[in-house]
Tab-separated table of C-alpha atoms in Angstrom:
chain	number	residue	atom	x	y	z
A	5	MET	CA	-10.047	29.697	10.122
A	6	THR	CA	-7.522	26.834	10.119
A	7	THR	CA	-4.003	28.204	9.726
A	8	THR	CA	-1.286	25.564	10.083
A	9	PRO	CA	-0.100	24.099	6.774
A	10	GLU	CA	-1.131	20.599	7.854
A	11	ASP	CA	-4.604	21.720	8.965
A	12	VAL	CA	-5.144	23.692	5.753
A	13	PHE	CA	-4.045	20.715	3.646
A	14	ARG	CA	-6.360	18.293	5.472
A	15	THR	CA	-9.291	20.740	5.346
A	16	VAL	CA	-8.901	21.376	1.617
A	17	LEU	CA	-8.592	17.666	0.831
A	18	ASP	CA	-11.763	16.953	2.815
A	19	GLY	CA	-13.616	19.851	1.161
A	20	ALA	CA	-12.535	18.714	-2.297
A	21	CYS	CA	-14.061	15.289	-1.638
A	22	ARG	CA	-17.283	16.883	-0.367
A	23	LEU	CA	-17.413	19.065	-3.469
A	24	GLN	CA	-16.792	16.106	-5.777
A	25	ASN	CA	-19.630	14.278	-4.026
A	26	GLY	CA	-22.077	17.092	-4.750
A	27	ASP	CA	-21.712	19.595	-1.882
A	28	ARG	CA	-21.543	22.757	-4.018
A	29	ALA	CA	-21.386	24.911	-0.863
A	30	GLN	CA	-17.720	23.859	-0.668
A	31	LEU	CA	-16.841	25.838	-3.804
A	32	ASP	CA	-16.307	29.238	-2.177
A	33	VAL	CA	-15.027	27.707	1.061
A	34	LEU	CA	-12.278	25.883	-0.823
A	35	ALA	CA	-11.338	28.863	-2.969
A	36	GLY	CA	-11.041	30.892	0.241
A	37	TYR	CA	-8.092	28.761	1.337
A	38	TYR	CA	-6.014	30.028	-1.613
A	39	ALA	CA	-4.187	33.356	-1.747
A	40	GLU	CA	-5.345	35.962	-4.279
A	41	VAL	CA	-2.076	35.316	-6.127
A	42	THR	CA	-1.127	31.650	-6.038
A	43	ASP	CA	0.725	29.066	-8.122
A	44	VAL	CA	-1.022	25.705	-8.412
A	45	ARG	CA	0.303	23.158	-10.887
A	46	HIS	CA	-0.446	19.544	-11.805
A	47	PRO	CA	2.885	18.346	-13.281
A	48	MET	CA	1.620	14.841	-14.120
A	49	ASN	CA	-1.356	16.142	-16.112
A	50	PRO	CA	-0.394	16.355	-19.799
A	51	ALA	CA	-2.826	19.273	-20.183
A	52	ASP	CA	-1.587	21.161	-17.097
A	53	THR	CA	-2.333	24.863	-17.049
A	54	PRO	CA	-0.944	26.710	-14.015
A	55	LEU	CA	-3.607	28.277	-11.802
A	56	LEU	CA	-2.198	31.642	-10.756
A	57	SER	CA	-5.090	33.255	-8.898
A	58	ARG	CA	-7.799	32.392	-6.398
A	59	GLU	CA	-10.391	32.911	-9.141
A	60	GLU	CA	-8.663	30.420	-11.466
A	61	VAL	CA	-8.577	27.886	-8.631
A	62	ARG	CA	-12.267	28.547	-7.953
A	63	GLU	CA	-13.097	27.965	-11.634
A	64	ARG	CA	-11.223	24.638	-11.572
A	65	PHE	CA	-13.075	23.583	-8.423
A	66	ALA	CA	-16.343	24.558	-10.153
A	67	GLU	CA	-15.663	21.802	-12.697
A	68	ALA	CA	-15.616	19.202	-9.899
A	69	GLY	CA	-18.465	16.772	-9.782
A	70	SER	CA	-18.855	16.539	-13.545
A	71	SER	CA	-16.676	13.435	-13.903
A	72	GLY	CA	-19.364	10.967	-12.874
A	73	LEU	CA	-17.193	9.488	-10.110
A	74	THR	CA	-19.149	8.734	-6.936
A	75	GLY	CA	-18.215	7.981	-3.352
A	76	PHE	CA	-15.115	10.197	-3.638
A	77	ARG	CA	-12.979	9.839	-0.496
A	78	VAL	CA	-9.408	10.066	0.777
A	79	GLU	CA	-7.691	7.075	2.323
A	80	ASP	CA	-4.187	6.221	3.516
A	81	LEU	CA	-3.436	9.880	4.271
A	82	ARG	CA	-0.003	10.740	5.614
A	83	VAL	CA	1.124	14.344	6.054
A	84	HIS	CA	4.846	15.048	6.385
A	85	ARG	CA	6.307	18.238	7.805
A	86	THR	CA	9.427	19.588	6.139
A	87	GLY	CA	12.335	21.775	7.217
A	88	ASP	CA	10.384	24.736	5.845
A	89	PRO	CA	7.584	25.632	8.307
A	90	GLU	CA	5.318	26.763	5.426
A	91	VAL	CA	5.544	23.460	3.501
A	92	VAL	CA	3.932	20.065	4.030
A	93	VAL	CA	3.817	17.000	1.803
A	94	GLY	CA	0.681	14.887	1.740
A	95	GLU	CA	0.536	11.298	0.458
A	96	PHE	CA	-2.857	9.682	-0.016
A	97	ALA	CA	-5.176	7.813	-2.326
A	98	TYR	CA	-8.470	9.027	-3.724
A	99	ARG	CA	-10.919	6.134	-3.819
A	100	GLY	CA	-14.499	5.805	-4.898
A	101	ASP	CA	-17.473	3.643	-5.695
A	102	GLY	CA	-16.696	0.982	-8.262
A	103	GLY	CA	-13.309	0.207	-6.764
A	104	TRP	CA	-11.213	2.862	-8.469
A	105	THR	CA	-8.080	4.221	-6.776
A	106	VAL	CA	-5.962	7.221	-7.736
A	107	PRO	CA	-2.762	7.792	-5.742
A	108	GLY	CA	-1.531	11.308	-5.092
A	109	VAL	CA	1.196	13.387	-3.521
A	110	ILE	CA	0.684	17.099	-2.965
A	111	VAL	CA	3.369	19.544	-1.875
A	112	VAL	CA	1.736	22.672	-0.485
A	113	ARG	CA	3.085	25.989	0.799
A	114	VAL	CA	0.782	27.803	3.242
A	115	ARG	CA	1.462	31.360	4.347
A	116	ASP	CA	-0.794	33.137	6.841
A	117	GLY	CA	-3.369	30.358	6.522
A	118	LEU	CA	-3.590	30.570	2.704
A	119	ILE	CA	-2.158	28.317	0.014
A	120	VAL	CA	0.363	30.314	-2.002
A	121	GLU	CA	1.847	27.393	-3.909
A	122	SER	CA	0.893	23.798	-4.609
A	123	ARG	CA	2.262	20.983	-6.737
A	124	ASP	CA	-0.368	18.283	-7.122
A	125	TYR	CA	1.111	14.985	-8.343
A	126	LEU	CA	-2.008	12.955	-9.116
A	127	ASP	CA	-2.441	9.952	-11.384
A	128	HIS	CA	-4.520	11.674	-14.073
A	129	ALA	CA	-4.486	8.540	-16.231
A	130	GLY	CA	-5.997	6.749	-13.221
A	131	PHE	CA	-8.866	9.248	-13.158
A	132	GLY	CA	-9.299	8.598	-16.893
A	133	ARG	CA	-9.440	4.848	-16.350
A	134	ALA	CA	-11.964	5.366	-13.531
A	135	VAL	CA	-14.381	7.140	-15.876
A	136	ASN	CA	-13.410	5.113	-18.953
A	137	ASP	CA	-11.949	8.185	-20.662
A	138	LEU	CA	-8.212	8.515	-21.235
A	139	ARG	CA	-8.289	11.935	-22.923
A	140	PRO	CA	-6.143	14.592	-21.188
A	141	ALA	CA	-8.026	16.345	-18.375
C-alpha cells in the first residue's frame, strides 16, 4: 500500500477520477485510504456535511458517477510538501468532456498511510455549471 502523504494524495485523486468515469471497483479501494475515524470537509460547498468515518466517506464516493459528467480527469497537478511531514497541499483542475473545468485545492493529513483529515476546496458552483444545475451539492 502507498504510504507517503504525496503518494496517497495522488493515488486517491486518480482513483476518484476512475470511479467518476464508471470504475465501481474503485469504491472500496478509495475508502480504504481513509482512517476509520477521519475528518473530511468541503468548506466551499454550501451544503457541506463533515465526513467523520471511513463509512461516511465510502457512502459519498458511492454517489460518484451520478452527475453525468464524462471524461473526468485531473490536470495541472502540483503537490506541495509542508513543514508538517503528515500534510501535503495539492493544487489541480478537474476537467472533462464538453470543456468544463473545476479548480481545486486539497489539504490532506496522512498518518500511517491513511487519510485522517482533509479539507477539499473545490469549485462546487463550477460542478453545477458543468451539469447545468446550480443547486447545492
